[in-house]
Each structure stands twice: as C-alpha cells, then as structure tokens.
Short mmCIF file of C-alpha atoms in Angstrom, two decimals:
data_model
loop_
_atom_site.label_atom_id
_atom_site.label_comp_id
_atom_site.label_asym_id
_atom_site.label_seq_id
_atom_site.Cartn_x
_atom_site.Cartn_y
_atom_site.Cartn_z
CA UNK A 217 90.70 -130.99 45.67
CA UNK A 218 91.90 -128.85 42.72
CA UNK A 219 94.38 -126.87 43.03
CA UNK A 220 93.46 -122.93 44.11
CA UNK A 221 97.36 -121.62 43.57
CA UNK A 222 100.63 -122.46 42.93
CA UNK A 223 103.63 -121.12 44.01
CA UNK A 224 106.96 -121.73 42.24
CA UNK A 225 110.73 -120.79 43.19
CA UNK A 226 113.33 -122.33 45.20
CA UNK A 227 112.36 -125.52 46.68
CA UNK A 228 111.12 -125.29 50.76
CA UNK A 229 112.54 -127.58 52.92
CA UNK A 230 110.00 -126.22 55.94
CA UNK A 231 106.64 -124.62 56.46
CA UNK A 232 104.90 -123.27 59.16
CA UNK A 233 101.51 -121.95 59.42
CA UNK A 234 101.11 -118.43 61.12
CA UNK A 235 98.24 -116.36 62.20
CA UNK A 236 96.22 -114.72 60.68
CA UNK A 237 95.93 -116.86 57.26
CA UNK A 238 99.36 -117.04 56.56
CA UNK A 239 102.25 -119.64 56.01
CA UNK A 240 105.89 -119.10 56.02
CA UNK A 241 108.56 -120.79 54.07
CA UNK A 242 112.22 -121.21 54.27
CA UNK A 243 113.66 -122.02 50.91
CA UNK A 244 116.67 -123.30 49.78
CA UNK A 245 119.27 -121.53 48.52
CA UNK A 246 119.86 -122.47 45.31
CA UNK A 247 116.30 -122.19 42.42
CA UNK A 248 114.85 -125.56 41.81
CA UNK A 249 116.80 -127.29 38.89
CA UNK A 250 119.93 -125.06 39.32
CA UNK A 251 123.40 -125.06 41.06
CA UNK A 252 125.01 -122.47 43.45
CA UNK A 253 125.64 -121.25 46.73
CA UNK A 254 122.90 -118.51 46.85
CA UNK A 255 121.76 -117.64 50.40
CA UNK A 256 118.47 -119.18 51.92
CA UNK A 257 115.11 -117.50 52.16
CA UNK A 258 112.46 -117.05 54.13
CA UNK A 259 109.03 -115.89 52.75
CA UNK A 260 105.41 -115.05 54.31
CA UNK A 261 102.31 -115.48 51.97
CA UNK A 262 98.78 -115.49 51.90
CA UNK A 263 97.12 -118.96 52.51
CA UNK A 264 94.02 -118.39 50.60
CA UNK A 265 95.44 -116.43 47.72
CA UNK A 266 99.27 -117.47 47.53
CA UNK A 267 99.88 -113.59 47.35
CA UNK A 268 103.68 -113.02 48.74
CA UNK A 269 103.46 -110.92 52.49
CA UNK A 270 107.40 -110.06 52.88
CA UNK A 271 110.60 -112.40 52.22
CA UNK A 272 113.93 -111.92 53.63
CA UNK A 273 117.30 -113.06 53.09
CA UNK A 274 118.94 -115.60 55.28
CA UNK A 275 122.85 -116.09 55.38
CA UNK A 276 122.28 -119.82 54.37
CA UNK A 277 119.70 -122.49 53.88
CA UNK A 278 117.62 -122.87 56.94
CA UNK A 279 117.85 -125.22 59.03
CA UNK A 280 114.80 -124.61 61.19
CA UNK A 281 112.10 -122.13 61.55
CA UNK A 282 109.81 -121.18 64.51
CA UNK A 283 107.38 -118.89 65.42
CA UNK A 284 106.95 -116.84 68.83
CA UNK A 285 103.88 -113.99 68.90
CA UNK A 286 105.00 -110.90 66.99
CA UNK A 287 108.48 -113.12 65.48
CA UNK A 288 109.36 -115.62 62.65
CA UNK A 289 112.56 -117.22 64.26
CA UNK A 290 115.42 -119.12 62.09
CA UNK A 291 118.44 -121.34 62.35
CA UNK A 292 120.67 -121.09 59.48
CA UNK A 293 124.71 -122.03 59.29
CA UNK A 294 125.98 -121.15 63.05
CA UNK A 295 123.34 -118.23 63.45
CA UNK A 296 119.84 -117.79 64.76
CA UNK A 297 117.87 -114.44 63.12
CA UNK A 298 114.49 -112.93 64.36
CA UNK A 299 111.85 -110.99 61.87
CA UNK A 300 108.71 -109.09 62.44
CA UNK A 301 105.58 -111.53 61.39
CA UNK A 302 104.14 -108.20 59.82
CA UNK A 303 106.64 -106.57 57.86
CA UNK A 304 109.55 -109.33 57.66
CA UNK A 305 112.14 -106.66 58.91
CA UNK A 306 115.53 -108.19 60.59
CA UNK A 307 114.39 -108.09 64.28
CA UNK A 308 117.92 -109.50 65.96
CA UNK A 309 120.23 -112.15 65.25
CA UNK A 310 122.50 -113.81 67.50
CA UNK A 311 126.04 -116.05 66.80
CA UNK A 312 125.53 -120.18 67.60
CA UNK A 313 128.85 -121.84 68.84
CA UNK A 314 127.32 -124.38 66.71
CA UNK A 315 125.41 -125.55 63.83
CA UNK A 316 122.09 -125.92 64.40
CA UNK A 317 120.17 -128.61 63.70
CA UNK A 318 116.06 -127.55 65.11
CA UNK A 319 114.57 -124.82 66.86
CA UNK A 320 111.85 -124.12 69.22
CA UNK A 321 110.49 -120.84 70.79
CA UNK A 322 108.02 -120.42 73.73
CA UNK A 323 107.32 -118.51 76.95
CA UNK A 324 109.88 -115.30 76.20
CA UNK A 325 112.74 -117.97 75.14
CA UNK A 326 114.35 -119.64 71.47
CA UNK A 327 115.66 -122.91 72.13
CA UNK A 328 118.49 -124.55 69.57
CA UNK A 329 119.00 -127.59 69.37
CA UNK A 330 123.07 -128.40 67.58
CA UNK A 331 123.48 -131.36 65.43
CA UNK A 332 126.00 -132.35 67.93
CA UNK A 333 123.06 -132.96 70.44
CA UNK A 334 124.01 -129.30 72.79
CA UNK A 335 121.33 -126.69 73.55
CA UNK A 336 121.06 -123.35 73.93
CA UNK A 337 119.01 -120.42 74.95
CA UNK A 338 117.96 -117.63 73.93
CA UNK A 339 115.85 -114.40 74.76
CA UNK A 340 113.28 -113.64 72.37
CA UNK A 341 113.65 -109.83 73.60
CA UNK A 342 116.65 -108.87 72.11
CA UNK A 343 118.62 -112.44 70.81
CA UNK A 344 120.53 -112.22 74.03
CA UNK A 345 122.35 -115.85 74.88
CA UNK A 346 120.80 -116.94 78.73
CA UNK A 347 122.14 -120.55 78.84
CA UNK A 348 123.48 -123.60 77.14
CA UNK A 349 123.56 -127.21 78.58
CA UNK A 350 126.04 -129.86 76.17
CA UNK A 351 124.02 -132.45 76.70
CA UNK A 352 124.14 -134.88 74.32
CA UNK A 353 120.36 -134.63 73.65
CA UNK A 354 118.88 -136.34 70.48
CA UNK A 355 119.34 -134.03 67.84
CA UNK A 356 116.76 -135.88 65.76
CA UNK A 357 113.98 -134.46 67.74
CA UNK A 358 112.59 -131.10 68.06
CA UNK A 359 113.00 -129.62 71.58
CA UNK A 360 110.36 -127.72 74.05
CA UNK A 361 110.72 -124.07 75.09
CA UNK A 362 109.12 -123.18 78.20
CA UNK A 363 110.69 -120.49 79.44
CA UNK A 364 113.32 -120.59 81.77
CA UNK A 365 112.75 -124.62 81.17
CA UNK A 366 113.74 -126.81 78.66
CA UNK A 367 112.65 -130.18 77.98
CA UNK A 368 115.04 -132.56 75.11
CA UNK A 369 114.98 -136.58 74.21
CA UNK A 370 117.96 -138.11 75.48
CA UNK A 371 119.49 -140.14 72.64
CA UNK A 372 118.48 -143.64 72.46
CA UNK A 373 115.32 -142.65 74.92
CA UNK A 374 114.06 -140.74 77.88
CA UNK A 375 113.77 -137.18 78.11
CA UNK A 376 114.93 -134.51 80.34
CA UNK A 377 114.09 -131.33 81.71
CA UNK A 378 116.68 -128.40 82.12
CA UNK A 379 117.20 -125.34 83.73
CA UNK A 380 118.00 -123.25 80.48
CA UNK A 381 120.13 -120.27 82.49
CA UNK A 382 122.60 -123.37 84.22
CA UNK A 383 121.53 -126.02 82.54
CA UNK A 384 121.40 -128.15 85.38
CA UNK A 385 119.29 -130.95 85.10
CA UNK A 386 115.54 -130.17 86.59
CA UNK A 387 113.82 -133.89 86.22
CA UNK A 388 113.99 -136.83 83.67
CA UNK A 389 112.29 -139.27 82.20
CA UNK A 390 113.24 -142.86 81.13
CA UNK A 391 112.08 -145.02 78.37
CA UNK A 392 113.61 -147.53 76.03
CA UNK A 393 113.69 -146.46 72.12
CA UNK A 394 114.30 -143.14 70.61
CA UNK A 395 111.68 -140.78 70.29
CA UNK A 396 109.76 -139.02 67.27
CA UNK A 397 108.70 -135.89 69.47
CA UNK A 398 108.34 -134.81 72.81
CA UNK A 399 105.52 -132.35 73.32
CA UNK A 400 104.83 -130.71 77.21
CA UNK A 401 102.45 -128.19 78.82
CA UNK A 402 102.67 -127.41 81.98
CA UNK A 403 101.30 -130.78 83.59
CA UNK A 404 102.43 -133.67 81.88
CA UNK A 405 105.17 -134.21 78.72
CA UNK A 406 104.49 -136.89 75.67
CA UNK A 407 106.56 -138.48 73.39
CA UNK A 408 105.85 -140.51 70.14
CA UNK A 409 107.63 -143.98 70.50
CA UNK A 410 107.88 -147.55 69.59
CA UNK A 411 107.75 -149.28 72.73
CA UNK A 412 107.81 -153.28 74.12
CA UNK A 413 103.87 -152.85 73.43
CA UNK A 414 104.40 -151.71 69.89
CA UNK A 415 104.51 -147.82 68.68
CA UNK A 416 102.03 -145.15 70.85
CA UNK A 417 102.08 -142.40 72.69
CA UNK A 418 103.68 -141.95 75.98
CA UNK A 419 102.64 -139.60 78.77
CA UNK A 420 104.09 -138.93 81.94
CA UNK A 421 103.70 -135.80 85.06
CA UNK A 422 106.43 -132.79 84.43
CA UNK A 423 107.42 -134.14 88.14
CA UNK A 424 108.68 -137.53 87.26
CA UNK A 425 107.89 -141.13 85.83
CA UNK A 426 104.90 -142.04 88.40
CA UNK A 427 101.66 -141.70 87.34
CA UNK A 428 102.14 -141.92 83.68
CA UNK A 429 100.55 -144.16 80.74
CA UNK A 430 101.18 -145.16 77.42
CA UNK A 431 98.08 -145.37 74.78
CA UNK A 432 99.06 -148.17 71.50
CA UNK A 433 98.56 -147.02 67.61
CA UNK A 434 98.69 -148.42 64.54
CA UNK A 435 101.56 -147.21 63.76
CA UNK A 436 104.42 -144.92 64.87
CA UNK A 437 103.77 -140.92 65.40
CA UNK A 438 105.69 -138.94 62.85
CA UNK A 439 106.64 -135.92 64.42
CA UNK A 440 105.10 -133.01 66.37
CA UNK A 441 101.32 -133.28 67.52
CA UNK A 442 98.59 -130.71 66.80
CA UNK A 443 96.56 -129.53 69.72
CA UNK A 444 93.15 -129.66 68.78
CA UNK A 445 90.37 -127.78 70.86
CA UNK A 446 86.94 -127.72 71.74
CA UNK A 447 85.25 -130.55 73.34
CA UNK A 448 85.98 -132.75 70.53
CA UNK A 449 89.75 -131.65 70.71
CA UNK A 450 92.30 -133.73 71.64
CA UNK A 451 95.99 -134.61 70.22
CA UNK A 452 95.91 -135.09 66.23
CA UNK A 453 98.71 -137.41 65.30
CA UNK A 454 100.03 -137.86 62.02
CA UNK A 455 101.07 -141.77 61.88
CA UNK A 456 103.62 -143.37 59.90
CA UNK A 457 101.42 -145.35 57.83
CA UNK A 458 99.97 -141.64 57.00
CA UNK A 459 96.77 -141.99 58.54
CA UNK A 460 95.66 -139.60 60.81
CA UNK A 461 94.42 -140.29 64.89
CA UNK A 462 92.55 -137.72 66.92
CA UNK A 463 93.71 -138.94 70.55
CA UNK A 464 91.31 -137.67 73.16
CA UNK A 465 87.86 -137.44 70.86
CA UNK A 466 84.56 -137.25 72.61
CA UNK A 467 85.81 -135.57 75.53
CA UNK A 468 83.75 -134.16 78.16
CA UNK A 469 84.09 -130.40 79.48
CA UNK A 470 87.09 -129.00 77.99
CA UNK A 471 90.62 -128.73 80.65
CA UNK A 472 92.38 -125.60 81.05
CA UNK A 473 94.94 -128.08 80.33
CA UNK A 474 94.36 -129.31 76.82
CA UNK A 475 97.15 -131.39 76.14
CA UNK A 476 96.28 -133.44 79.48
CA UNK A 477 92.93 -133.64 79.01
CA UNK A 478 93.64 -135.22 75.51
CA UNK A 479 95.26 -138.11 76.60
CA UNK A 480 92.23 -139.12 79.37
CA UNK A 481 90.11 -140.57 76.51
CA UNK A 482 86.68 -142.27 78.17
#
C-alpha cells in the first residue's frame, strides 16, 4: 500500500476513471492553499505512472464530469463543454438556462441535472439542446441517460422516467425516503434507500412498481453502483459505514442483462 505517485496542484473535487488506464480530474479553480477566481480545470493522466495526458481550461470550477465513448463531458457555471478523451481538444459546448448541479451521458445523449431540480438534454453529436422537463427532480442525485429516456429521483422519493425531447412523463416509481442513486439498464431501475425495513437496495421493472424487491444492508448505499462482471459479478456497493458489498456474488451463467441478473442472488 505505498504510495507509487503523487500528484500535486489544485485540489479535485471529482474523478472519473476512463479507458484505457486513465483517470480524469476536474480541479478547482483556485491552487491548494491560495485565493482567487482562476478558472477550473480538467486534466487526463496516466493511472499507473501519474504522467499528465492533456488538461484543458474550464470557464469555472466544475460542477460535474462524465464520460461518453470518444468524450470527457463537463458542467461548469451555466455551461456544459465536450473534449476529445485523446487529445483534450474543445469538442462543443453548449449554454445551460441554469446552473448545473450533476451530469450524466449515455446512449447518444448528456443529461443535466440544475440545482433547482430541472433537466435537460443534450446531443452528444454536436451539444445541440433536444429537451428539458422542470421537474422538480432531486438535485441531490445523479440522473440516468438513456437516450431519448431519462430516468431522475423525485425529491423526497420515487423516481421517474421522461421522455427527454417533451419531457412528458414516460412511467414512475414510488417509494418513501430520498434516494442516494438511481441506476437503470434496460430491464429494471435501482435506487439506494433507507426504507421502513432499514437502508438497501431497491429494484423495480422499467414498466412500473409490480414485480419489484428490495434486498436489506448494513448500512445505507453511498452513491452510484459499480457493475461488476463475470460470473462472480454483480452490483458493488460502497456503504455508508465504508464497507464494501458485492450484491449478486456466486451467480450462475452470466445475463445479457447484468445489472438484473445482479440483484437475483441464489
């Protein structure tokens, strides 16, 4: 467990892991230990080695970052800026009508989430604006892009699913207690929540409330699951308590739909 690099600058308020060995940071805009209003960054570098890939200017502090195949994807301030994974070079950026608070990117569409709870869509083509809904949605958790879908917690609980170019309201889901994420593939959705049983992980179909279940932990999920595959895979939770749970271990044949197949432990 020593240390194999370190690297020092402006303190990162978010990091993603990327393909290929990499991890990408979006730093804030002022050095560590100084004052100012210097813009944000965002910076690619070598897992193994620390070496630096590309970094790139943002017009603020970050709010968010995501990643879509061939993009790094940002929120900062009231705008929402696209780079090339490889080279870091300024792909697009597009105006918010306003300030973000998370972001989410998947199936050809960026989803923001506003602090004041209203999303919007994006295209991850060119940046272009497709949709917005008002909502309110909970702006504490992190939405889910799937294409011309969107599914957001509702504040104080539930979910719902939205059609991202009306944003008329597809399906929902209802549950007492706020949420620490909502996760969906193309089956099922799952939240992290503290419910009448105690905290655990909810799941229900994408078509509605029937047929759904709710499996107790120790303690309550802390934000967004890692899909874990192979037949051993499953949902890897990070818990409150800071233990780690591997829902779904000792699986049998593996499901074309993994994050379903997690939650159908034997």
């Amino acid at each position: 467990l020593s240390p194999s690099w370190m690297k020092e600058g402006r303190p990162a308020n978010r990091l993603l892991v990327l393909p290929g060995g990499r991890v990408a940071a979006s730093e804030d805009g002022a050095a560590s230990g100084s004052e100012g209003g210097e813009p944000g960054r965002l910076t690619a570098f070598d897992a193994v080695s620390g070496t630096e890939v590309w970094s790139a200017e943002l017009s603020s502090p970050a709010a968010d970052i995501a990643y879509a195949p061939g993009l790094l994807l940002a929120v900062s301030g009231a705008s929402l800026e696209a780079f090339d994974e490889s080279t870091g070079a300024r792909a697009w950026s597009a105006s918010l009508s306003a300030r973000a608070r998370s972001l989410s990117a998947g199936n050809g569409t960026a989803i923001v989430l506003g602090e004041s709870g209203s999303l919007s869509a994006f295209s991850l083509a060119d940046g272009m604006g497709i949709g917005a809904a008002p909502g309110p949605f909970d702006p504490m958790v992190r939405p889910v892009a799937d294409g011309d879908r969107a599914v957001a917690a509702l504040p104080g609980g539930g979910a719902a699913e939205i059609a991202v170019k009306s944003g008329a309201l597809v399906r929902s889901w209802a549950w007492k207690g706020p949420a620490s994420f909502v996760a969906a593939d193309r089956d099922r959705i799952f939240a992290g929540i503290v419910g009448a049983e105690g905290p655990g992980l909810l799941y229900a179909p994408r078509a509605g409330d029937a047929g759904g279940g709710f499996i107790e932990l120790e303690a309550g999920a802390f934000d967004s699951p890692v899909v874990v595959g192979g037949l051993r895979g499953g949902l890897l939770l990070l818990l409150e308590d800071g233990s780690l749970v591997l829902v779904g271990k000792d699986r049998g044949q593996a499901s074309a739909s993994a994050l379903a197949a997690a939650v159908d432990p034997p």
